Coordinates of C-alpha atoms in Angstrom, one line a residue:
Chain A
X16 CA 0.0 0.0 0.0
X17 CA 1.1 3.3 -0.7
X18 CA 1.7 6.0 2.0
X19 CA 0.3 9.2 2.3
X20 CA 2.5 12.3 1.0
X21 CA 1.9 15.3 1.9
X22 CA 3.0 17.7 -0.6
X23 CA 1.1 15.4 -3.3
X24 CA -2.4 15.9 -1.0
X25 CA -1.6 19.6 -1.1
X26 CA -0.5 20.1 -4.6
X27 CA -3.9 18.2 -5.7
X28 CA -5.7 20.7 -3.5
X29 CA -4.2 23.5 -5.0
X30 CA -4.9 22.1 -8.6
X31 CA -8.8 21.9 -7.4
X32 CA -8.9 25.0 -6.1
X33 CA -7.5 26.7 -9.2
X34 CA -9.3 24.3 -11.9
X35 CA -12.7 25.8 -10.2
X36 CA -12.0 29.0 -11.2
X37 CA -9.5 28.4 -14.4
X38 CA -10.6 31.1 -17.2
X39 CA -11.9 33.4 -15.8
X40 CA -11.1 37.1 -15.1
X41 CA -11.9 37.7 -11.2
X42 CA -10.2 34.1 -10.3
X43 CA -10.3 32.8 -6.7
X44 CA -11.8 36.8 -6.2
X45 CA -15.3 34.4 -6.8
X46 CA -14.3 32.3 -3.5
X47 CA -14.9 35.5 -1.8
X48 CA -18.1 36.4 -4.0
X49 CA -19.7 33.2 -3.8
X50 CA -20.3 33.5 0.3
X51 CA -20.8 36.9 0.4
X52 CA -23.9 36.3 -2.2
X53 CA -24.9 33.3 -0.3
X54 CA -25.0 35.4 3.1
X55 CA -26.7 38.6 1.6
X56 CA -29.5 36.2 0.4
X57 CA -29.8 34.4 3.9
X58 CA -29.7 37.6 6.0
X59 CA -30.4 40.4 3.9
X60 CA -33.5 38.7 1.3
X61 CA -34.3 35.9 4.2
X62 CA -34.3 37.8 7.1
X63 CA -35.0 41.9 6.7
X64 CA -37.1 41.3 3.2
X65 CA -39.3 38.6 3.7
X66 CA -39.6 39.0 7.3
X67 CA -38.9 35.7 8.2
X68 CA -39.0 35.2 11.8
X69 CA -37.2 32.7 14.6
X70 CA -40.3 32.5 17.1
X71 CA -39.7 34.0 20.5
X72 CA -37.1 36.4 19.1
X73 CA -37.5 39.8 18.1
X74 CA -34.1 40.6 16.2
X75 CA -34.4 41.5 13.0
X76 CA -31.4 39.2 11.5
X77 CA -32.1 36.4 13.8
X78 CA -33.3 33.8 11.1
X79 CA -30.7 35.1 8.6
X80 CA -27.9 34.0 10.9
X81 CA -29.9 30.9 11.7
X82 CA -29.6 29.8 8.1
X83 CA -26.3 30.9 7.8
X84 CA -25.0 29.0 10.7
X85 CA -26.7 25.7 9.2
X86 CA -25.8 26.5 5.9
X87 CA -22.3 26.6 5.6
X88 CA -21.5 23.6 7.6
X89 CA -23.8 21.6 6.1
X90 CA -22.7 22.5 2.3
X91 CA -18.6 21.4 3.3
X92 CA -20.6 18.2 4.7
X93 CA -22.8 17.3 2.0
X94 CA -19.6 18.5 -0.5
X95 CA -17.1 16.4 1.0
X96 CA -19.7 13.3 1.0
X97 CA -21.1 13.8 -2.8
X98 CA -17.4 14.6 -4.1
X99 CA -15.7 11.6 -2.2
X100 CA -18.5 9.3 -3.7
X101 CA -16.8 9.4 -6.9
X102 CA -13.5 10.2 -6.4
X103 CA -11.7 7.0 -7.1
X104 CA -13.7 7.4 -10.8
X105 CA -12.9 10.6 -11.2
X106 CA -9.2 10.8 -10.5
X107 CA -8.3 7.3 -12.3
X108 CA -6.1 9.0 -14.6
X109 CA -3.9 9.7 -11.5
X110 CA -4.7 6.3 -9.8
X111 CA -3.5 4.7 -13.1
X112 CA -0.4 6.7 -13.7
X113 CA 1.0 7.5 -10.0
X114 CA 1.6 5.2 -7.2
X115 CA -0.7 7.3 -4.7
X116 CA -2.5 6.3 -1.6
X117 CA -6.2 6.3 -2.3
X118 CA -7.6 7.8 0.7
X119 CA -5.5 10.7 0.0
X120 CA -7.3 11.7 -2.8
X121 CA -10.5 11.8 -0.2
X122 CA -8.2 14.1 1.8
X123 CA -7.6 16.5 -0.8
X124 CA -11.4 16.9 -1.3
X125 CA -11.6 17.3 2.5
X126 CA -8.7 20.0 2.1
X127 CA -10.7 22.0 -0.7
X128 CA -13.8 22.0 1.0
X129 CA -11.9 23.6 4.4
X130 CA -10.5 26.5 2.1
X131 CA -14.0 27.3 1.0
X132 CA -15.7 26.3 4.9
X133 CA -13.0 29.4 6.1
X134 CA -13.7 32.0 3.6
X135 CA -17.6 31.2 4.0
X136 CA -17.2 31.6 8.0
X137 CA -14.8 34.8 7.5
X138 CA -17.4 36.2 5.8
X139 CA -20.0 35.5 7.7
X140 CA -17.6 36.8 11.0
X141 CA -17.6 40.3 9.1
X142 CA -21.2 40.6 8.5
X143 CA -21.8 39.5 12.1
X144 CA -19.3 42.0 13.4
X145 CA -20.2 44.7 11.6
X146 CA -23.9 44.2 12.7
X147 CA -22.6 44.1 16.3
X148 CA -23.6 40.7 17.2
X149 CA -22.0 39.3 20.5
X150 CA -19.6 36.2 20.4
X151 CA -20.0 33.4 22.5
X152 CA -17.3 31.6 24.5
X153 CA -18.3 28.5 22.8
X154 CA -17.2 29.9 19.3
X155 CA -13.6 28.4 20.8
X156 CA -15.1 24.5 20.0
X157 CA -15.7 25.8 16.2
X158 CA -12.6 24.6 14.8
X159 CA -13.1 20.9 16.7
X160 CA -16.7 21.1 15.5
X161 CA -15.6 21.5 12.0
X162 CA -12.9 18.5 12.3
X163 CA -15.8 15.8 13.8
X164 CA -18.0 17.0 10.8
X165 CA -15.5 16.6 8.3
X166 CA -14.4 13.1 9.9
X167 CA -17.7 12.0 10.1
X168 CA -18.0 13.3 6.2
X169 CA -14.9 11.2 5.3
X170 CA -16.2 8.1 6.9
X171 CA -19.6 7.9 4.8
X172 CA -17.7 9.5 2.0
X173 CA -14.6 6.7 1.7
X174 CA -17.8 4.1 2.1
X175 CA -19.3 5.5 -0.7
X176 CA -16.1 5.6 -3.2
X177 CA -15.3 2.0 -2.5
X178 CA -19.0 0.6 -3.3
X179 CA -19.0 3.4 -6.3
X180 CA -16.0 1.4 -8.1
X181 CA -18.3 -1.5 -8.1
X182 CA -21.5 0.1 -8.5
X183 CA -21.9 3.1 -10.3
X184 CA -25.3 3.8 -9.5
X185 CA -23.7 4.8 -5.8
X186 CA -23.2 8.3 -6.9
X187 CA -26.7 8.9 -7.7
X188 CA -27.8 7.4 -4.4
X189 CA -25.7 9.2 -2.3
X190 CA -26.8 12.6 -4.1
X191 CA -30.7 11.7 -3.4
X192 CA -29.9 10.5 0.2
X193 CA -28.0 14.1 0.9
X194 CA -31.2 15.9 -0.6
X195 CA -33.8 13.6 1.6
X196 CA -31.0 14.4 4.4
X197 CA -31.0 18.1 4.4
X198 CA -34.6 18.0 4.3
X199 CA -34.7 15.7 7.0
X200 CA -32.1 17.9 9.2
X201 CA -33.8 21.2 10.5
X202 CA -31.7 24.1 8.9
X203 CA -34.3 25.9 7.2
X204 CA -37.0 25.2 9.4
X205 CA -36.8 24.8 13.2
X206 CA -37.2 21.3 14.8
X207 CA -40.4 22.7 16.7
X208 CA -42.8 22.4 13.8
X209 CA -42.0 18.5 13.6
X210 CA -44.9 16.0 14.6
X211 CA -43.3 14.5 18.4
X212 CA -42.1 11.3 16.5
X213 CA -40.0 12.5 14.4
X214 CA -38.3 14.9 17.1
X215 CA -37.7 12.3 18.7
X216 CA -35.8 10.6 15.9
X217 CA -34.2 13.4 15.1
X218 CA -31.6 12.6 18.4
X219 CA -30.6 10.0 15.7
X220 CA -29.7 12.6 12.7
X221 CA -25.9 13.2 13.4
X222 CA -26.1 15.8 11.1
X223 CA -28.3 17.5 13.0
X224 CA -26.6 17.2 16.5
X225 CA -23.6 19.3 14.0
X226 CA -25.8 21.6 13.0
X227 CA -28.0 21.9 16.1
X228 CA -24.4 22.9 17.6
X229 CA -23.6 25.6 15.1
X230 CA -27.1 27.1 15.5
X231 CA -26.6 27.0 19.6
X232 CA -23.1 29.1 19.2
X233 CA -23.6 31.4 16.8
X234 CA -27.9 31.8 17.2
X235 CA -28.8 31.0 20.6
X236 CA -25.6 31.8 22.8
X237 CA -25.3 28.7 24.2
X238 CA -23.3 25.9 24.2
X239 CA -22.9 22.7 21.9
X240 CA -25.1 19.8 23.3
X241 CA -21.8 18.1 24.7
X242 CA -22.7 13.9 25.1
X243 CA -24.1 14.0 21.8
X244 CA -21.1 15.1 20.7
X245 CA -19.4 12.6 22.9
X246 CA -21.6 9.9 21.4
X247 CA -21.2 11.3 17.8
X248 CA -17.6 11.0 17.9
X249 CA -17.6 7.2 19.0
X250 CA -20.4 6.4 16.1
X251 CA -17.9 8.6 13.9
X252 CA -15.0 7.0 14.8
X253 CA -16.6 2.8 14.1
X254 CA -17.6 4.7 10.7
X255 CA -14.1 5.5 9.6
X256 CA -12.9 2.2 10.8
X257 CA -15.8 0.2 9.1
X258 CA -14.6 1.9 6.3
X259 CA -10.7 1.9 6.2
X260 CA -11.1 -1.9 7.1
X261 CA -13.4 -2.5 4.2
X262 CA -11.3 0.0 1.8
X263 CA -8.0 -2.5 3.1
X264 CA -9.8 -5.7 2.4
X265 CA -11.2 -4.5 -1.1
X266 CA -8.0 -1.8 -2.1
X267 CA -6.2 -4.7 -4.8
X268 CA -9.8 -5.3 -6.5
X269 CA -10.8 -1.4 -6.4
X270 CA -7.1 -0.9 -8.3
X271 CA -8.0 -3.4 -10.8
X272 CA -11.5 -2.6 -11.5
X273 CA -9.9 1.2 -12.3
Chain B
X22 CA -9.1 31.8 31.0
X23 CA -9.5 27.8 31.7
X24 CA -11.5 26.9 28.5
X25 CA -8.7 27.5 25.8
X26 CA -5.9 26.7 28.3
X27 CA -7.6 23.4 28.2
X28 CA -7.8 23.1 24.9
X29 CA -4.4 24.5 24.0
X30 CA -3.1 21.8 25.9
X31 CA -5.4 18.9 25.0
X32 CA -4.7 19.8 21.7
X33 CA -0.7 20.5 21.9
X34 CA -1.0 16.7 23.6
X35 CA -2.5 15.4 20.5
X36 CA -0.4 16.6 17.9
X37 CA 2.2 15.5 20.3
X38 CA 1.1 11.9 19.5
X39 CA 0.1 12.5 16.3
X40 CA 4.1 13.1 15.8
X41 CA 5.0 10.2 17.6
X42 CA 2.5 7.9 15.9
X43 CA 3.6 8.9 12.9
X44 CA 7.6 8.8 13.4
X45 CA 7.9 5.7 15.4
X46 CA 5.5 3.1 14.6
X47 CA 4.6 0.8 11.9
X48 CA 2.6 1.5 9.1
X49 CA 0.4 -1.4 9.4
X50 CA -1.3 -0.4 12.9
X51 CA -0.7 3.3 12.3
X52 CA -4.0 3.8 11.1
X53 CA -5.3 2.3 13.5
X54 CA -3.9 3.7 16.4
X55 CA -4.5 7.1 14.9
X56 CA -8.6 6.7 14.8
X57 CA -7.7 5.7 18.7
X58 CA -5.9 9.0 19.3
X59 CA -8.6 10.9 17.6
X60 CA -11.6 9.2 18.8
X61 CA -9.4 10.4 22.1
X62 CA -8.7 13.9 21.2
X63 CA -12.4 14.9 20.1
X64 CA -14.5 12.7 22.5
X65 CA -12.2 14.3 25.3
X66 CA -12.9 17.5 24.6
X67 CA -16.6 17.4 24.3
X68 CA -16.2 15.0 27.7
X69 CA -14.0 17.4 29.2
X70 CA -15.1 20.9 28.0
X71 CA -17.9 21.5 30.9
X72 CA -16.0 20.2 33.4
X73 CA -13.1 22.5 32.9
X74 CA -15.9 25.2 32.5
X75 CA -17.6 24.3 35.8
X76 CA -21.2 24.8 34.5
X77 CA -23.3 21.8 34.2
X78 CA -26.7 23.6 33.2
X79 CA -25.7 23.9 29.8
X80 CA -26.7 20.4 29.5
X81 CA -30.5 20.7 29.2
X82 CA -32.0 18.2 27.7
X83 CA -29.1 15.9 28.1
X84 CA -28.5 13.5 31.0
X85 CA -25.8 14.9 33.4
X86 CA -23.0 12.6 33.0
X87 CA -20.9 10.9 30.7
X88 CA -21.7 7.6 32.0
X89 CA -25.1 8.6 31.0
X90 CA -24.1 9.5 27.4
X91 CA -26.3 6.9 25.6
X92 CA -29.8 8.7 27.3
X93 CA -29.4 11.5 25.0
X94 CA -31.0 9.0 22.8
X95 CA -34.1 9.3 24.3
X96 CA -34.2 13.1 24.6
X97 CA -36.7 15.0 21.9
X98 CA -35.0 17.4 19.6
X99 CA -37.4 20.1 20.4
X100 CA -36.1 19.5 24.2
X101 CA -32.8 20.2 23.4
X102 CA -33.7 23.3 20.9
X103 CA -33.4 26.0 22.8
X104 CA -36.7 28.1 21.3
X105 CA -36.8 31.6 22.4
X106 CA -33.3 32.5 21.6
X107 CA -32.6 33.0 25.8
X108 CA -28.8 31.3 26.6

């Protein structure tokens, strides 16, 4: 097996990044642009235009910075997943022509998406900052936040690129399930309209105890719900093992199948 | 002043074996012993972080200790939602 190199998982990530943008005038200038149009049209068209509300609150911006602190965690998530899905397909001319180490074309996708995550939440730190919003202490678990989501992410996404070698149809059913996912996982909406049953399942959404922890920081000014967390991590963790062991066990066949 | 002492430390600790993981043992349980040192790192910090922050009550909806982890299955999400935007 091949070991991981460093420089390689960087340089690939600096190929994406720049093949994103390749051609045109304003460059990565559009990494900036995309988040700042994103957040204008949570806060300014979401929240001040059409009024939308969080109940019990009376700030203006209150379910424009809801959105955005769903939003933008869950877009690296559901990226990392629905890129990872078919990254062994994608990046077979590599596989074929450079002794590499397979999961770290997964972490190069990770990579990517954290470049974007940061300008997305730098943004979104302006805007806040500028509107005067207070900080809370529990913005310090951010970063550690970000690295369980993106584990977590890697897990279901390395999963998905094995059984995508073998059956294509993978890619397509791990787009639908993202869609049925977000849906499922309140970031428009608040968990409060759901019937009691499904609240209940909800506990069982790890995407939403991620979310749900964002939302407390940045919304509510309180902290993450912690043994959730606790619990996430260990379901995280047996994800990204069930996966590495069945990536190990299937790596030669993967190889020769590409 | 506690909360990113702790977590200067905890993680300072990590990428402490991290390093050594990565210098000193062999690739074939490497792997393996880094998911340890993660699942480590990340479930000690959410274990951890109220302790070191002395408050407990930010745990509504969530049973009160660790040991108890597995109960937060049975908590509704609109218990744990904290509606009315009060910390």
């Amino acid at each position: 097996m091949s070991t991981l190199n460093a420089s390689f998982i960087i340089e690939i990530t600096r190929r994406d990044f720049a093949e994103r943008f390749a051609g045109s005038v304003l460059g990565s200038l559009w990494a900036i642009i995309w988040p700042l149009v994103n957040l204008f049209i949570y806060i300014v068209i979401f929240g001040k235009l059409m009024g939308a509300r969080l109940p019990g609150t009376s700030e203006m911006n209150a379910y424009g910075i809801y959105l955005a602190a769903g939003l933008i965690p869950w877009t690296a998530f559901s990226s990392t997943i629905s890129r990872s899905a078919s990254a062994f397909i994608d990046k077979k001319h590599i596989i074929t022509k450079v002794d590499t180490s397979l999961p770290s074309l997964l972490l190069h996708i990770n990579l990517s998406e954290t470049v974007t995550w940061f300008i997305s939440m730098l943004v979104f730190f302006v805007i806040l900052t500028f509107q005067g919003h207070d900080f809370h202490r529990g913005l310090m678990l951010l970063p550690f936040l970000y690295y369980l989501q993106q584990l977590l992410a890697m897990g279901i996404g390395l999963f998905a690129a094995v059984l995508n070698v073998f059956i294509r149809d993978v890619r397509e059913i791990t787009g639908v399930i993202l869609q049925l996912w977000f849906w499922f996982t309140p970031i428009v909406y608040i968990p409060d309209i759901l019937p009691g049953i499904v609240q209940r399942l909800m506990a069982y959404n790890p995407a939403y105890i991620i979310i749900q922890s964002y939302q407390r920081i940045f919304v509510f000014d309180d902290y993450p719900p912690f043994h959730a967390l606790v619990l996430l991590t260990v379901i995280t963790h047996a994800l990204l093992l069930f996966s590495f062991v069945l990536f190990r066990y299937l790596e030669k066949d993967i190889r020769d199948f590409i | 002043m506690m909360e990113p002492l702790f977590l200067l430390c905890w993680t300072g600790l990590f990428l402490a074996g991290l390093f050594f993981i990565r210098r000193k043992i062999v690739s074939r349980i490497r792997l393996y012993l880094l998911l340890l040192l993660n699942l480590i790192f990340l479930a000690g910090i959410f274990y951890f972080y109220p302790v070191i922050k002395g408050d407990v009550s930010v745990e509504r909806g969530c049973s009160s200790s660790a040991g108890e982890a597995i109960s937060i299955c049975c908590f509704s999400a609109g218990d744990a939602f904290p509606s009315g935007g009060e910390s």
